[in-house]
Structures are given as structure tokens and as C-alpha cells.
């Protein structure tokens, strides 16, 4: 029994028999890609993820965990130095030798001026001005993070001073020299200000100036004999995670602002 083929022609249909796309609901909202490729990625063309497993879309590159690693390393080194100070460990021997070789090697009139760069009335106003400028330019999150970092400096430094009770190079009868509060104040104030201002200058001079001011403060404190080298090093290690937090807040604020601007432009174009 033979099967009679049905006619492809219907009333009003002038097609040649080839299947035709219908302009229905399913095709009305088909997305278009800017690179000209099909919106559907064939299964065989899917890219594997970093672990070698098949994925549906190519992986989106993200930021490396370098800041977290740096913060962890600084925390471990700070813990090591603090432990050596508490137990009078072997690390204090080169620390004392270096201090004896450097103290008063430069006239006090010079080193005192350098040390004063870490005073609160000198360093903090620089950060406050940078915070006000950044907030006015729409970076309130980064400005707030910088202010929080500065507020955490005495909250972290003072307990360690009381706990370690380390005497000074020229004042063995005194205590509370570890870590250096002046170095911490200078680092957070100057480097924090550079992190807030640099996105608007697109030049390296804010960072360079902040490093010079912080380094001058640290060197002045050591040469004047107001702090041991390890006191200064410990302060820098302690402040590194705080400054990384300020940098992270700046990136997060820029990403959020870019997302809001993109959303607004999308709404305007769709409206």
C-alpha cells in the first residue's frame, strides 16, 4: 500500500516548500550580539572553565587575590616581630646594632623636622583635605574607608604599646615604643591621601610624594633615636592592611558608580 504524499501548497501559501521562520513571540525577543556571533553557543564550542570542566560561557576574568595575600603576609611578619620583642628574641640583636650605628648620625635639627611629619596636626589635615576632595568627586566610600583607617591607628597601636612595653633607644627607663605611632600616622595619612587623589591626576606624583613623606618620617625617628628600626617596620606592616582596605573601597566605589551609570543609560535608551 503506497503512501500518497501530501501537497505542500495550502490556500494562500506561495512558498517553495522550504521551512520558513515564523515571526512569532519566540523570535521577537531573540537577543543580538555585538560581535555578530549566534546568541546560542553550540555545545561543542563551549569553553572549559579553569578546572577543565565544561562550562556554558567563557570564564570572566576576576581580580587576583594579591591584596589578600599581601595583607596576610604583613600580618604574619608583624606577629613575628611582635613575638621577638616580647621574648627579647635574636631578632633584636641586629635591631640594636643598627640603631647604635644610626642614632645621631645626622644633626638633631634635621631629624626632628623629619620626625614631625608624623605628628597628628601635620599629617592628619592632609588626609582630611583628600577625603573632602574625594567625597566631593563622588568617592564617599573611599573617603570613609580612609577616615576609618586613620581612626584604627590609635586603636591598634596603643594596645600593642602597653602590651610590649618596649623601652626606647635613648630612654631605657621609659616604655611604650613598639610600634611607632608617628610612623603609622604618617603612612595612613599620606598614603591614604595619595590613594584618594591619584585617580584624578592619572600621574604617579601623589604616590611618590606620599612614599617620600612616610619614609622621611621613619628615617627621622630612627636617626633621632626616638624609635628602634623594628618599631618603624612593625608600624608599616600594621598599616599595610588598612591601606589595602582603602584601595579596595576605592575600586568598589568606582565599580558601583560605573554600574549605576550603565543602568541609567540603559533605562534612557529603552525609554
CSV table of C-alpha atoms in Angstrom, one decimal:
chain,number,residue,atom,x,y,z
A,1,UNK,CA,0.0,0.0,0.0
A,2,UNK,CA,1.6,3.2,-1.2
A,3,UNK,CA,1.6,6.4,0.8
A,4,UNK,CA,0.2,9.3,-1.0
A,5,UNK,CA,2.4,12.4,-0.4
A,6,UNK,CA,0.5,15.4,0.9
A,7,UNK,CA,0.7,18.6,-1.1
A,8,UNK,CA,2.8,21.3,0.4
A,9,UNK,CA,0.6,24.0,-1.0
A,10,UNK,CA,-2.1,25.5,1.1
A,11,UNK,CA,-4.5,28.2,0.5
A,12,UNK,CA,-2.6,31.4,0.1
A,13,UNK,CA,0.7,29.8,0.6
A,14,UNK,CA,3.2,30.6,-2.2
A,15,UNK,CA,6.3,29.1,-0.5
A,16,UNK,CA,8.6,26.7,-2.4
A,17,UNK,CA,8.3,24.1,0.3
A,18,UNK,CA,11.3,25.1,2.3
A,19,UNK,CA,10.7,25.6,6.1
A,20,UNK,CA,10.2,29.3,6.9
A,21,UNK,CA,10.8,31.1,10.2
A,22,UNK,CA,7.7,32.5,11.7
A,23,UNK,CA,7.8,35.9,13.2
A,24,UNK,CA,6.1,34.9,16.4
A,25,UNK,CA,6.7,35.5,20.0
A,26,UNK,CA,9.7,33.2,20.2
A,27,UNK,CA,11.7,35.1,17.7
A,28,UNK,CA,10.6,38.6,18.6
A,29,UNK,CA,12.9,38.8,21.6
A,30,UNK,CA,15.9,37.0,20.2
A,31,UNK,CA,19.0,38.8,21.5
A,32,UNK,CA,21.5,40.2,19.1
A,33,UNK,CA,25.2,40.0,19.9
A,34,UNK,CA,27.6,42.9,19.2
A,35,UNK,CA,30.3,40.6,17.8
A,36,UNK,CA,28.0,39.1,15.1
A,37,UNK,CA,28.0,35.6,16.6
A,38,UNK,CA,25.0,33.5,17.2
A,39,UNK,CA,23.3,34.2,20.6
A,40,UNK,CA,23.3,30.4,21.2
A,41,UNK,CA,26.7,28.9,21.8
A,42,UNK,CA,26.8,25.3,20.4
A,43,UNK,CA,27.5,22.7,22.9
A,44,UNK,CA,30.7,21.6,21.2
A,45,UNK,CA,32.0,25.2,21.2
A,46,UNK,CA,31.7,25.8,24.9
A,47,UNK,CA,34.9,26.7,26.7
A,48,UNK,CA,36.1,24.7,29.7
A,49,UNK,CA,36.4,26.5,33.0
A,50,UNK,CA,39.8,26.9,34.7
A,51,UNK,CA,39.3,23.5,36.3
A,52,UNK,CA,38.9,21.7,32.9
A,53,UNK,CA,35.2,21.2,33.4
A,54,UNK,CA,32.8,22.1,30.5
A,55,UNK,CA,31.2,25.5,31.0
A,56,UNK,CA,28.3,27.2,29.4
A,57,UNK,CA,30.2,30.5,28.8
A,58,UNK,CA,33.8,31.5,28.8
A,59,UNK,CA,35.0,32.4,32.3
A,60,UNK,CA,35.0,36.0,33.3
A,61,UNK,CA,38.5,37.1,34.5
A,62,UNK,CA,38.4,38.5,38.0
A,63,UNK,CA,40.9,40.3,40.2
A,64,UNK,CA,43.6,38.2,41.7
A,65,UNK,CA,43.8,37.7,45.4
A,66,UNK,CA,47.1,39.6,45.6
A,67,UNK,CA,45.8,42.2,48.1
A,68,UNK,CA,44.6,39.5,50.5
A,69,UNK,CA,47.9,37.7,50.2
A,70,UNK,CA,49.9,40.9,50.9
A,71,UNK,CA,47.7,41.6,53.9
A,72,UNK,CA,48.2,38.0,55.2
A,73,UNK,CA,52.0,38.2,54.8
A,74,UNK,CA,52.2,41.6,56.5
A,75,UNK,CA,50.1,40.2,59.4
A,76,UNK,CA,52.4,37.2,59.8
A,77,UNK,CA,55.5,39.4,59.7
A,78,UNK,CA,54.0,41.8,62.2
A,79,UNK,CA,53.2,38.8,64.5
A,80,UNK,CA,56.8,37.6,64.2
A,81,UNK,CA,58.3,40.9,65.1
A,82,UNK,CA,55.9,41.4,68.0
A,83,UNK,CA,56.8,37.9,69.3
A,84,UNK,CA,60.5,38.7,69.1
A,85,UNK,CA,60.0,42.0,71.1
A,86,UNK,CA,58.0,40.2,73.7
A,87,UNK,CA,60.6,37.4,74.3
A,88,UNK,CA,63.7,39.5,73.6
A,89,UNK,CA,64.5,37.2,70.7
A,90,UNK,CA,67.6,37.1,68.5
A,91,UNK,CA,66.0,39.5,66.0
A,92,UNK,CA,66.6,42.3,68.5
A,93,UNK,CA,70.4,41.9,68.2
A,94,UNK,CA,70.7,43.3,64.7
A,95,UNK,CA,68.0,45.8,65.6
A,96,UNK,CA,70.1,47.2,68.4
A,97,UNK,CA,73.2,47.2,66.4
A,98,UNK,CA,71.6,49.1,63.5
A,99,UNK,CA,70.2,51.7,65.9
A,100,UNK,CA,73.5,52.3,67.6
A,101,UNK,CA,75.1,52.8,64.2
A,102,UNK,CA,72.4,55.3,63.0
A,103,UNK,CA,71.4,57.3,66.1
A,104,UNK,CA,72.6,60.9,66.0
A,105,UNK,CA,74.4,60.3,62.7
A,106,UNK,CA,72.5,63.3,61.4
A,107,UNK,CA,72.1,66.6,63.3
A,108,UNK,CA,69.1,66.6,65.6
A,109,UNK,CA,67.8,69.8,64.0
A,110,UNK,CA,67.2,67.8,60.7
A,111,UNK,CA,65.9,64.6,62.2
A,112,UNK,CA,63.5,66.3,64.4
A,113,UNK,CA,61.9,68.1,61.5
A,114,UNK,CA,61.6,64.8,59.7
A,115,UNK,CA,60.0,63.2,62.7
A,116,UNK,CA,57.5,66.0,63.0
A,117,UNK,CA,56.0,64.9,59.7
A,118,UNK,CA,54.3,62.1,61.6
A,119,UNK,CA,52.7,64.4,64.1
A,120,UNK,CA,48.9,64.4,64.1
A,121,UNK,CA,48.5,68.2,63.5
A,122,UNK,CA,50.8,67.8,60.4
A,123,UNK,CA,49.7,64.5,58.8
A,124,UNK,CA,46.0,64.2,59.6
A,125,UNK,CA,44.9,67.5,57.9
A,126,UNK,CA,46.5,66.3,54.6
A,127,UNK,CA,44.2,63.2,54.8
A,128,UNK,CA,41.2,65.3,55.7
A,129,UNK,CA,41.6,67.5,52.7
A,130,UNK,CA,42.0,64.5,50.4
A,131,UNK,CA,38.9,62.9,52.0
A,132,UNK,CA,36.9,66.1,51.4
A,133,UNK,CA,38.0,66.3,47.8
A,134,UNK,CA,37.3,62.6,47.1
A,135,UNK,CA,33.8,62.9,48.7
A,136,UNK,CA,33.0,65.9,46.6
A,137,UNK,CA,34.0,64.0,43.5
A,138,UNK,CA,31.6,61.1,44.4
A,139,UNK,CA,34.0,58.8,46.1
A,140,UNK,CA,32.4,58.8,49.5
A,141,UNK,CA,33.1,55.1,50.1
A,142,UNK,CA,36.8,55.5,49.6
A,143,UNK,CA,36.9,58.7,51.8
A,144,UNK,CA,35.0,56.9,54.6
A,145,UNK,CA,37.4,54.0,54.4
A,146,UNK,CA,40.4,56.3,54.7
A,147,UNK,CA,38.8,58.0,57.7
A,148,UNK,CA,38.2,54.6,59.3
A,149,UNK,CA,41.8,53.5,58.7
A,150,UNK,CA,43.1,56.6,60.5
A,151,UNK,CA,40.7,56.1,63.4
A,152,UNK,CA,42.0,52.5,63.7
A,153,UNK,CA,45.6,53.6,64.0
A,154,UNK,CA,45.5,54.5,67.8
A,155,UNK,CA,43.0,51.7,68.4
A,156,UNK,CA,45.7,49.3,67.2
A,157,UNK,CA,48.9,51.0,68.2
A,158,UNK,CA,48.1,51.9,71.8
A,159,UNK,CA,47.3,48.3,73.0
A,160,UNK,CA,50.5,47.0,71.5
A,161,UNK,CA,52.5,49.7,73.2
A,162,UNK,CA,51.0,48.8,76.5
A,163,UNK,CA,51.4,45.1,75.9
A,164,UNK,CA,55.0,45.1,74.8
A,165,UNK,CA,56.3,47.9,77.0
A,166,UNK,CA,59.4,48.2,74.9
A,167,UNK,CA,62.0,50.8,76.1
A,168,UNK,CA,63.4,53.4,73.7
A,169,UNK,CA,66.9,53.6,72.3
A,170,UNK,CA,67.8,56.7,74.3
A,171,UNK,CA,65.3,56.2,77.1
A,172,UNK,CA,65.7,52.7,78.6
A,173,UNK,CA,63.7,53.7,81.6
A,174,UNK,CA,60.7,54.5,79.5
A,175,UNK,CA,58.3,52.1,77.9
A,176,UNK,CA,55.7,52.0,75.1
A,177,UNK,CA,57.9,52.5,71.9
A,178,UNK,CA,56.6,49.5,69.9
A,179,UNK,CA,55.1,50.0,67.4
A,180,UNK,CA,55.8,53.6,66.2
A,181,UNK,CA,52.7,55.7,66.3
A,182,UNK,CA,54.2,58.5,64.3
A,183,UNK,CA,55.1,56.1,61.5
A,184,UNK,CA,51.6,54.7,61.5
A,185,UNK,CA,50.1,58.1,61.4
A,186,UNK,CA,52.3,59.2,58.5
A,187,UNK,CA,51.7,56.1,56.5
A,188,UNK,CA,47.9,56.1,56.7
A,189,UNK,CA,47.6,59.9,56.3
A,190,UNK,CA,50.0,60.4,53.3
A,191,UNK,CA,49.5,57.1,51.5
A,192,UNK,CA,45.8,57.2,52.2
A,193,UNK,CA,45.6,60.7,50.7
A,194,UNK,CA,47.5,59.5,47.6
A,195,UNK,CA,45.1,56.7,47.1
A,196,UNK,CA,42.2,59.2,47.2
A,197,UNK,CA,43.7,61.8,44.9
A,198,UNK,CA,45.6,59.7,42.3
A,199,UNK,CA,42.6,58.6,40.2
A,200,UNK,CA,42.0,62.3,39.3
A,201,UNK,CA,45.6,63.1,38.5
A,202,UNK,CA,46.5,60.0,36.5
A,203,UNK,CA,50.1,60.5,37.4
A,204,UNK,CA,52.4,58.9,39.9
A,205,UNK,CA,53.4,62.0,41.8
A,206,UNK,CA,50.8,61.6,44.7
A,207,UNK,CA,52.2,58.1,45.5
A,208,UNK,CA,55.8,59.2,45.1
A,209,UNK,CA,55.2,62.2,47.4
A,210,UNK,CA,53.4,60.0,50.0
A,211,UNK,CA,56.3,57.5,50.0
A,212,UNK,CA,58.8,60.2,50.4
A,213,UNK,CA,57.0,61.8,53.4
A,214,UNK,CA,56.4,58.4,55.1
A,215,UNK,CA,60.0,57.3,54.5
A,216,UNK,CA,61.3,60.7,55.8
A,217,UNK,CA,59.2,60.3,59.0
A,218,UNK,CA,60.5,56.8,59.6
A,219,UNK,CA,64.1,57.7,58.9
A,220,UNK,CA,63.9,60.8,61.1
A,221,UNK,CA,62.5,58.7,64.0
A,222,UNK,CA,65.3,56.2,63.8
A,223,UNK,CA,68.1,58.7,63.3
A,224,UNK,CA,66.9,60.8,66.2
A,225,UNK,CA,66.8,57.8,68.5
A,226,UNK,CA,63.1,58.0,69.2
A,227,UNK,CA,62.4,54.6,67.9
A,228,UNK,CA,64.1,51.3,67.1
A,229,UNK,CA,64.2,50.2,63.4
A,230,UNK,CA,61.8,47.3,64.3
A,231,UNK,CA,59.4,49.8,65.8
A,232,UNK,CA,59.1,51.5,62.5
A,233,UNK,CA,59.0,48.3,60.4
A,234,UNK,CA,56.2,46.9,62.6
A,235,UNK,CA,54.1,50.1,62.1
A,236,UNK,CA,54.4,49.8,58.3
A,237,UNK,CA,53.4,46.2,58.4
A,238,UNK,CA,50.5,47.0,60.7
A,239,UNK,CA,49.2,49.8,58.3
A,240,UNK,CA,49.5,47.8,55.1
A,241,UNK,CA,46.2,46.0,55.5
A,242,UNK,CA,44.5,49.3,56.4
A,243,UNK,CA,45.8,50.9,53.2
A,244,UNK,CA,44.8,47.9,51.2
A,245,UNK,CA,41.3,48.3,52.6
A,246,UNK,CA,41.2,51.9,51.4
A,247,UNK,CA,42.4,50.8,47.9
A,248,UNK,CA,39.7,48.1,47.8
A,249,UNK,CA,37.0,50.6,48.8
A,250,UNK,CA,38.1,52.9,46.0
A,251,UNK,CA,37.8,50.2,43.4
A,252,UNK,CA,34.4,49.1,44.8
A,253,UNK,CA,33.1,52.6,44.6
A,254,UNK,CA,34.3,53.1,41.0
A,255,UNK,CA,32.7,49.8,40.0
A,256,UNK,CA,29.4,50.7,41.7
A,257,UNK,CA,29.4,54.1,40.1
A,258,UNK,CA,30.1,52.6,36.7
A,259,UNK,CA,27.2,50.1,37.2
A,260,UNK,CA,24.8,52.9,38.1
A,261,UNK,CA,25.8,55.0,35.1
A,262,UNK,CA,25.4,52.0,32.8
A,263,UNK,CA,21.9,51.3,34.3
A,264,UNK,CA,20.8,54.8,33.8
A,265,UNK,CA,22.0,54.9,30.2
A,266,UNK,CA,20.2,51.6,29.6
A,267,UNK,CA,17.0,53.0,31.0
A,268,UNK,CA,17.2,56.1,28.9
A,269,UNK,CA,17.8,54.2,25.7
A,270,UNK,CA,15.0,51.8,26.4
A,271,UNK,CA,12.6,54.6,27.4
